[in-house]
PDB file of N, CA and C in Angstrom:
ATOM      1  N   UNK T1010     -12.409  89.113 -39.308  1.00 94.00           N
ATOM      2  CA  UNK T1010     -12.522  89.852 -40.548  1.00 94.00           C
ATOM      3  C   UNK T1010     -13.983  90.206 -40.790  1.00 94.00           C
ATOM      4  N   UNK T1011     -14.209  91.380 -41.362  1.00 96.00           N
ATOM      5  CA  UNK T1011     -15.566  91.806 -41.708  1.00 96.00           C
ATOM      6  C   UNK T1011     -15.787  91.553 -43.194  1.00 96.00           C
ATOM      7  N   UNK T1012     -16.862  90.866 -43.518  1.00 93.00           N
ATOM      8  CA  UNK T1012     -17.175  90.445 -44.878  1.00 93.00           C
ATOM      9  C   UNK T1012     -18.369  91.228 -45.404  1.00 93.00           C
ATOM     10  N   UNK T1013     -18.262  91.720 -46.636  1.00 95.00           N
ATOM     11  CA  UNK T1013     -19.380  92.392 -47.306  1.00 95.00           C
ATOM     12  C   UNK T1013     -19.386  91.932 -48.756  1.00 95.00           C
ATOM     13  N   UNK T1014     -20.565  91.581 -49.262  1.00 93.00           N
ATOM     14  CA  UNK T1014     -20.656  91.165 -50.650  1.00 93.00           C
ATOM     15  C   UNK T1014     -22.067  91.301 -51.183  1.00 93.00           C
ATOM     16  N   UNK T1015     -22.179  91.355 -52.494  1.00 94.00           N
ATOM     17  CA  UNK T1015     -23.498  91.375 -53.117  1.00 94.00           C
ATOM     18  C   UNK T1015     -23.445  90.578 -54.414  1.00 94.00           C
ATOM     19  N   UNK T1016     -24.631  90.153 -54.829  1.00 94.00           N
ATOM     20  CA  UNK T1016     -24.757  89.340 -56.037  1.00 94.00           C
ATOM     21  C   UNK T1016     -26.060  89.732 -56.724  1.00 94.00           C
ATOM     22  N   UNK T1017     -25.997  89.967 -58.017  1.00 94.00           N
ATOM     23  CA  UNK T1017     -27.187  90.331 -58.779  1.00 94.00           C
ATOM     24  C   UNK T1017     -27.597  89.167 -59.664  1.00 94.00           C
ATOM     25  N   UNK T1018     -28.898  88.869 -59.649  1.00 91.00           N
ATOM     26  CA  UNK T1018     -29.448  87.776 -60.439  1.00 91.00           C
ATOM     27  C   UNK T1018     -30.621  88.326 -61.247  1.00 91.00           C
ATOM     28  N   UNK T1019     -30.656  88.026 -62.538  1.00 88.00           N
ATOM     29  CA  UNK T1019     -31.761  88.458 -63.384  1.00 88.00           C
ATOM     30  C   UNK T1019     -32.655  87.259 -63.659  1.00 88.00           C
ATOM     31  N   UNK T1020     -33.926  87.386 -63.253  1.00 82.00           N
ATOM     32  CA  UNK T1020     -34.899  86.327 -63.462  1.00 82.00           C
ATOM     33  C   UNK T1020     -36.171  86.971 -64.014  1.00 82.00           C
ATOM     34  N   UNK T1021     -36.594  86.531 -65.186  1.00 80.00           N
ATOM     35  CA  UNK T1021     -37.834  87.035 -65.805  1.00 80.00           C
ATOM     36  C   UNK T1021     -37.869  88.554 -65.869  1.00 80.00           C
ATOM     37  N   UNK T1022     -36.817  89.156 -66.390  1.00 80.00           N
ATOM     38  CA  UNK T1022     -36.713  90.612 -66.546  1.00 80.00           C
ATOM     39  C   UNK T1022     -36.778  91.366 -65.219  1.00 80.00           C
ATOM     40  N   UNK T1023     -36.443  90.723 -64.131  1.00 84.00           N
ATOM     41  CA  UNK T1023     -36.372  91.367 -62.829  1.00 84.00           C
ATOM     42  C   UNK T1023     -34.978  91.140 -62.264  1.00 84.00           C
ATOM     43  N   UNK T1024     -34.367  92.177 -61.731  1.00 87.00           N
ATOM     44  CA  UNK T1024     -33.032  92.061 -61.160  1.00 87.00           C
ATOM     45  C   UNK T1024     -33.157  91.989 -59.642  1.00 87.00           C
ATOM     46  N   UNK T1025     -32.700  90.882 -59.073  1.00 89.00           N
ATOM     47  CA  UNK T1025     -32.684  90.676 -57.628  1.00 89.00           C
ATOM     48  C   UNK T1025     -31.256  90.898 -57.138  1.00 89.00           C
ATOM     49  N   UNK T1026     -31.084  91.724 -56.117  1.00 92.00           N
ATOM     50  CA  UNK T1026     -29.778  91.968 -55.522  1.00 92.00           C
ATOM     51  C   UNK T1026     -29.758  91.364 -54.129  1.00 92.00           C
ATOM     52  N   UNK T1027     -28.824  90.450 -53.904  1.00 93.00           N
ATOM     53  CA  UNK T1027     -28.664  89.801 -52.607  1.00 93.00           C
ATOM     54  C   UNK T1027     -27.416  90.392 -51.964  1.00 93.00           C
ATOM     55  N   UNK T1028     -27.564  90.969 -50.772  1.00 95.00           N
ATOM     56  CA  UNK T1028     -26.430  91.555 -50.059  1.00 95.00           C
ATOM     57  C   UNK T1028     -26.232  90.799 -48.755  1.00 95.00           C
ATOM     58  N   UNK T1029     -24.960  90.541 -48.411  1.00 94.00           N
ATOM     59  CA  UNK T1029     -24.629  89.833 -47.184  1.00 94.00           C
ATOM     60  C   UNK T1029     -23.441  90.523 -46.528  1.00 94.00           C
ATOM     61  N   UNK T1030     -23.464  90.574 -45.205  1.00 96.00           N
ATOM     62  CA  UNK T1030     -22.338  91.107 -44.448  1.00 96.00           C
ATOM     63  C   UNK T1030     -22.268  90.391 -43.114  1.00 96.00           C
ATOM     64  N   UNK T1031     -21.090  90.376 -42.513  1.00 96.00           N
ATOM     65  CA  UNK T1031     -20.919  89.738 -41.220  1.00 96.00           C
ATOM     66  C   UNK T1031     -19.447  89.523 -40.900  1.00 96.00           C
ATOM     67  N   UNK T1032     -19.199  88.855 -39.777  1.00 96.00           N
ATOM     68  CA  UNK T1032     -17.848  88.614 -39.288  1.00 96.00           C
ATOM     69  C   UNK T1032     -17.465  87.151 -39.544  1.00 96.00           C
ATOM     70  N   UNK T1033     -16.217  86.935 -39.975  1.00 96.00           N
ATOM     71  CA  UNK T1033     -15.698  85.576 -40.172  1.00 96.00           C
ATOM     72  C   UNK T1033     -14.316  85.475 -39.531  1.00 96.00           C
ATOM     73  N   UNK T1034     -13.976  84.267 -39.099  1.00 95.00           N
ATOM     74  CA  UNK T1034     -12.644  84.015 -38.556  1.00 95.00           C
ATOM     75  C   UNK T1034     -11.703  83.664 -39.701  1.00 95.00           C
ATOM     76  N   UNK T1035     -10.482  84.158 -39.690  1.00 94.00           N
ATOM     77  CA  UNK T1035      -9.541  83.848 -40.781  1.00 94.00           C
ATOM     78  C   UNK T1035      -9.304  82.348 -40.955  1.00 94.00           C
ATOM     79  N   UNK T1036      -9.339  81.585 -39.864  1.00 94.00           N
ATOM     80  CA  UNK T1036      -9.093  80.145 -39.974  1.00 94.00           C
ATOM     81  C   UNK T1036     -10.261  79.389 -40.625  1.00 94.00           C
ATOM     82  N   UNK T1037     -11.433  80.028 -40.741  1.00 93.00           N
ATOM     83  CA  UNK T1037     -12.576  79.391 -41.399  1.00 93.00           C
ATOM     84  C   UNK T1037     -12.518  79.506 -42.920  1.00 93.00           C
ATOM     85  N   UNK T1038     -11.672  80.367 -43.445  1.00 93.00           N
ATOM     86  CA  UNK T1038     -11.567  80.563 -44.890  1.00 93.00           C
ATOM     87  C   UNK T1038     -10.786  79.395 -45.490  1.00 93.00           C
ATOM     88  N   UNK T1039     -11.391  78.719 -46.460  1.00 95.00           N
ATOM     89  CA  UNK T1039     -10.771  77.535 -47.072  1.00 95.00           C
ATOM     90  C   UNK T1039      -9.660  77.953 -48.048  1.00 95.00           C
ATOM     91  N   UNK T1040      -8.836  77.011 -48.471  1.00 95.00           N
ATOM     92  CA  UNK T1040      -7.803  77.316 -49.480  1.00 95.00           C
ATOM     93  C   UNK T1040      -8.387  77.848 -50.795  1.00 95.00           C
ATOM     94  N   UNK T1041      -9.669  77.553 -51.065  1.00 95.00           N
ATOM     95  CA  UNK T1041     -10.335  78.061 -52.276  1.00 95.00           C
ATOM     96  C   UNK T1041     -10.906  79.462 -52.058  1.00 95.00           C
ATOM     97  N   UNK T1042     -10.579  80.073 -50.900  1.00 93.00           N
ATOM     98  CA  UNK T1042     -11.060  81.414 -50.543  1.00 93.00           C
ATOM     99  C   UNK T1042     -12.581  81.456 -50.414  1.00 93.00           C
ATOM    100  N   UNK T1043     -13.164  80.410 -49.826  1.00 93.00           N
ATOM    101  CA  UNK T1043     -14.603  80.328 -49.616  1.00 93.00           C
ATOM    102  C   UNK T1043     -14.894  80.010 -48.155  1.00 93.00           C
ATOM    103  N   UNK T1044     -16.140  80.299 -47.755  1.00 93.00           N
ATOM    104  CA  UNK T1044     -16.631  79.933 -46.427  1.00 93.00           C
ATOM    105  C   UNK T1044     -18.073  79.486 -46.577  1.00 93.00           C
ATOM    106  N   UNK T1045     -18.574  78.759 -45.583  1.00 93.00           N
ATOM    107  CA  UNK T1045     -19.987  78.376 -45.563  1.00 93.00           C
ATOM    108  C   UNK T1045     -20.790  79.485 -44.891  1.00 93.00           C
ATOM    109  N   UNK T1046     -22.051  79.609 -45.255  1.00 88.00           N
ATOM    110  CA  UNK T1046     -22.880  80.684 -44.701  1.00 88.00           C
ATOM    111  C   UNK T1046     -23.046  80.553 -43.190  1.00 88.00           C
ATOM    112  N   UNK T1047     -23.027  79.331 -42.655  1.00 93.00           N
ATOM    113  CA  UNK T1047     -23.201  79.166 -41.215  1.00 93.00           C
ATOM    114  C   UNK T1047     -21.948  79.585 -40.437  1.00 93.00           C
ATOM    115  N   UNK T1048     -20.861  79.915 -41.134  1.00 94.00           N
ATOM    116  CA  UNK T1048     -19.650  80.370 -40.474  1.00 94.00           C
ATOM    117  C   UNK T1048     -19.584  81.889 -40.365  1.00 94.00           C
ATOM    118  N   UNK T1049     -20.629  82.580 -40.772  1.00 94.00           N
ATOM    119  CA  UNK T1049     -20.662  84.040 -40.712  1.00 94.00           C
ATOM    120  C   UNK T1049     -21.403  84.459 -39.443  1.00 94.00           C
ATOM    121  N   UNK T1050     -20.684  85.148 -38.545  1.00 95.00           N
ATOM    122  CA  UNK T1050     -21.292  85.638 -37.312  1.00 95.00           C
ATOM    123  C   UNK T1050     -21.920  87.007 -37.567  1.00 95.00           C
ATOM    124  N   UNK T1051     -22.985  87.308 -36.842  1.00 95.00           N
ATOM    125  CA  UNK T1051     -23.690  88.589 -36.973  1.00 95.00           C
ATOM    126  C   UNK T1051     -24.059  88.865 -38.428  1.00 95.00           C
ATOM    127  N   UNK T1052     -24.524  87.830 -39.104  1.00 94.00           N
ATOM    128  CA  UNK T1052     -24.840  87.939 -40.534  1.00 94.00           C
ATOM    129  C   UNK T1052     -26.059  88.826 -40.757  1.00 94.00           C
ATOM    130  N   UNK T1053     -25.964  89.669 -41.748  1.00 95.00           N
ATOM    131  CA  UNK T1053     -27.085  90.495 -42.215  1.00 95.00           C
ATOM    132  C   UNK T1053     -27.273  90.199 -43.697  1.00 95.00           C
ATOM    133  N   UNK T1054     -28.467  89.747 -44.043  1.00 93.00           N
ATOM    134  CA  UNK T1054     -28.758  89.372 -45.427  1.00 93.00           C
ATOM    135  C   UNK T1054     -29.993  90.141 -45.884  1.00 93.00           C
ATOM    136  N   UNK T1055     -29.916  90.751 -47.054  1.00 92.00           N
ATOM    137  CA  UNK T1055     -31.077  91.455 -47.595  1.00 92.00           C
ATOM    138  C   UNK T1055     -31.226  91.109 -49.074  1.00 92.00           C
ATOM    139  N   UNK T1056     -32.484  91.075 -49.510  1.00 87.00           N
ATOM    140  CA  UNK T1056     -32.787  90.798 -50.910  1.00 87.00           C
ATOM    141  C   UNK T1056     -33.715  91.906 -51.400  1.00 87.00           C
ATOM    142  N   UNK T1057     -33.297  92.592 -52.450  1.00 85.00           N
ATOM    143  CA  UNK T1057     -34.096  93.663 -53.031  1.00 85.00           C
ATOM    144  C   UNK T1057     -34.280  93.381 -54.508  1.00 85.00           C
ATOM    145  N   UNK T1058     -35.472  93.686 -55.006  1.00 80.00           N
ATOM    146  CA  UNK T1058     -35.759  93.450 -56.407  1.00 80.00           C
ATOM    147  C   UNK T1058     -36.190  94.713 -57.118  1.00 80.00           C
ATOM    148  N   UNK T1059     -35.831  94.796 -58.389  1.00 75.00           N
ATOM    149  CA  UNK T1059     -36.257  95.901 -59.242  1.00 75.00           C
ATOM    150  C   UNK T1059     -36.909  95.291 -60.467  1.00 75.00           C
ATOM    151  N   UNK T1060     -38.171  95.620 -60.670  1.00 67.00           N
ATOM    152  CA  UNK T1060     -38.889  95.076 -61.819  1.00 67.00           C
ATOM    153  C   UNK T1060     -40.360  94.953 -61.501  1.00 67.00           C
ATOM    154  N   UNK T1061     -41.033  94.050 -62.187  1.00 61.00           N
ATOM    155  CA  UNK T1061     -42.474  93.895 -62.062  1.00 61.00           C
ATOM    156  C   UNK T1061     -42.878  93.476 -60.648  1.00 61.00           C
ATOM    157  N   UNK T1062     -42.249  92.461 -60.112  1.00 57.00           N
ATOM    158  CA  UNK T1062     -42.600  91.973 -58.782  1.00 57.00           C
ATOM    159  C   UNK T1062     -42.238  93.000 -57.717  1.00 57.00           C
ATOM    160  N   UNK T1063     -41.066  93.619 -57.838  1.00 56.00           N
ATOM    161  CA  UNK T1063     -40.637  94.620 -56.870  1.00 56.00           C
ATOM    162  C   UNK T1063     -41.568  95.815 -56.829  1.00 56.00           C
ATOM    163  N   UNK T1064     -42.089  96.229 -57.978  1.00 56.00           N
ATOM    164  CA  UNK T1064     -42.998  97.378 -58.005  1.00 56.00           C
ATOM    165  C   UNK T1064     -44.345  97.051 -57.381  1.00 56.00           C
ATOM    166  N   UNK T1065     -44.749  95.789 -57.376  1.00 59.00           N
ATOM    167  CA  UNK T1065     -46.017  95.386 -56.779  1.00 59.00           C
ATOM    168  C   UNK T1065     -45.935  95.271 -55.263  1.00 59.00           C
ATOM    169  N   UNK T1066     -44.746  95.382 -54.696  1.00 62.00           N
ATOM    170  CA  UNK T1066     -44.578  95.287 -53.250  1.00 62.00           C
ATOM    171  C   UNK T1066     -45.042  96.556 -52.538  1.00 62.00           C
ATOM    172  N   UNK T1067     -45.135  97.661 -53.252  1.00 66.00           N
ATOM    173  CA  UNK T1067     -45.564  98.932 -52.665  1.00 66.00           C
ATOM    174  C   UNK T1067     -47.066  99.101 -52.828  1.00 66.00           C
ATOM    175  N   UNK T1068     -47.729  99.767 -51.848  1.00 71.00           N
ATOM    176  CA  UNK T1068     -49.172  99.976 -51.970  1.00 71.00           C
ATOM    177  C   UNK T1068     -49.499 100.900 -53.146  1.00 71.00           C
ATOM    178  N   UNK T1069     -50.672 100.686 -53.718  1.00 72.00           N
ATOM    179  CA  UNK T1069     -51.120 101.494 -54.842  1.00 72.00           C
ATOM    180  C   UNK T1069     -51.603 102.865 -54.404  1.00 72.00           C
ATOM    181  N   UNK T1070     -51.960 103.696 -55.378  1.00 77.00           N
ATOM    182  CA  UNK T1070     -52.379 105.067 -55.116  1.00 77.00           C
ATOM    183  C   UNK T1070     -53.661 105.092 -54.290  1.00 77.00           C
ATOM    184  N   UNK T1071     -54.658 104.269 -54.654  1.00 77.00           N
ATOM    185  CA  UNK T1071     -55.918 104.261 -53.900  1.00 77.00           C
ATOM    186  C   UNK T1071     -55.710 103.812 -52.454  1.00 77.00           C
ATOM    187  N   UNK T1072     -54.869 102.845 -52.246  1.00 78.00           N
ATOM    188  CA  UNK T1072     -54.575 102.390 -50.888  1.00 78.00           C
ATOM    189  C   UNK T1072     -53.929 103.501 -50.082  1.00 78.00           C
ATOM    190  N   UNK T1073     -53.012 104.237 -50.696  1.00 78.00           N
ATOM    191  CA  UNK T1073     -52.373 105.353 -49.998  1.00 78.00           C
ATOM    192  C   UNK T1073     -53.391 106.428 -49.637  1.00 78.00           C
ATOM    193  N   UNK T1074     -54.333 106.715 -50.549  1.00 79.00           N
ATOM    194  CA  UNK T1074     -55.369 107.734 -50.285  1.00 79.00           C
ATOM    195  C   UNK T1074     -56.268 107.282 -49.149  1.00 79.00           C
ATOM    196  N   UNK T1075     -56.746 106.034 -49.166  1.00 77.00           N
ATOM    197  CA  UNK T1075     -57.591 105.532 -48.091  1.00 77.00           C
ATOM    198  C   UNK T1075     -56.864 105.522 -46.755  1.00 77.00           C
ATOM    199  N   UNK T1076     -55.604 105.158 -46.756  1.00 79.00           N
ATOM    200  CA  UNK T1076     -54.817 105.181 -45.523  1.00 79.00           C
ATOM    201  C   UNK T1076     -54.628 106.595 -44.990  1.00 79.00           C
ATOM    202  N   UNK T1077     -54.556 107.567 -45.889  1.00 75.00           N
ATOM    203  CA  UNK T1077     -54.397 108.958 -45.476  1.00 75.00           C
ATOM    204  C   UNK T1077     -55.676 109.459 -44.785  1.00 75.00           C
ATOM    205  N   UNK T1078     -56.864 109.043 -45.329  1.00 75.00           N
ATOM    206  CA  UNK T1078     -58.128 109.465 -44.740  1.00 75.00           C
ATOM    207  C   UNK T1078     -58.401 108.754 -43.416  1.00 75.00           C
ATOM    208  N   UNK T1079     -58.033 107.486 -43.314  1.00 72.00           N
ATOM    209  CA  UNK T1079     -58.364 106.714 -42.122  1.00 72.00           C
ATOM    210  C   UNK T1079     -57.140 106.486 -41.352  1.00 72.00           C
TER     211      UNK T1079
END
């Protein structure tokens, strides 16, 4: 089975989105409809943030200008 999911968490006025995808075996799914993360094959996990911290991850205007010249 192919699994895809995301979860949004708000911390200090910043929204973090955690996305996960991968392959799982049907027999690994528990009666509670859960699995452990180590049971996901070919797992792809990404974390993206929107807010103050996320905006600081990109270079500033002066850095972009200096990089353009050099």
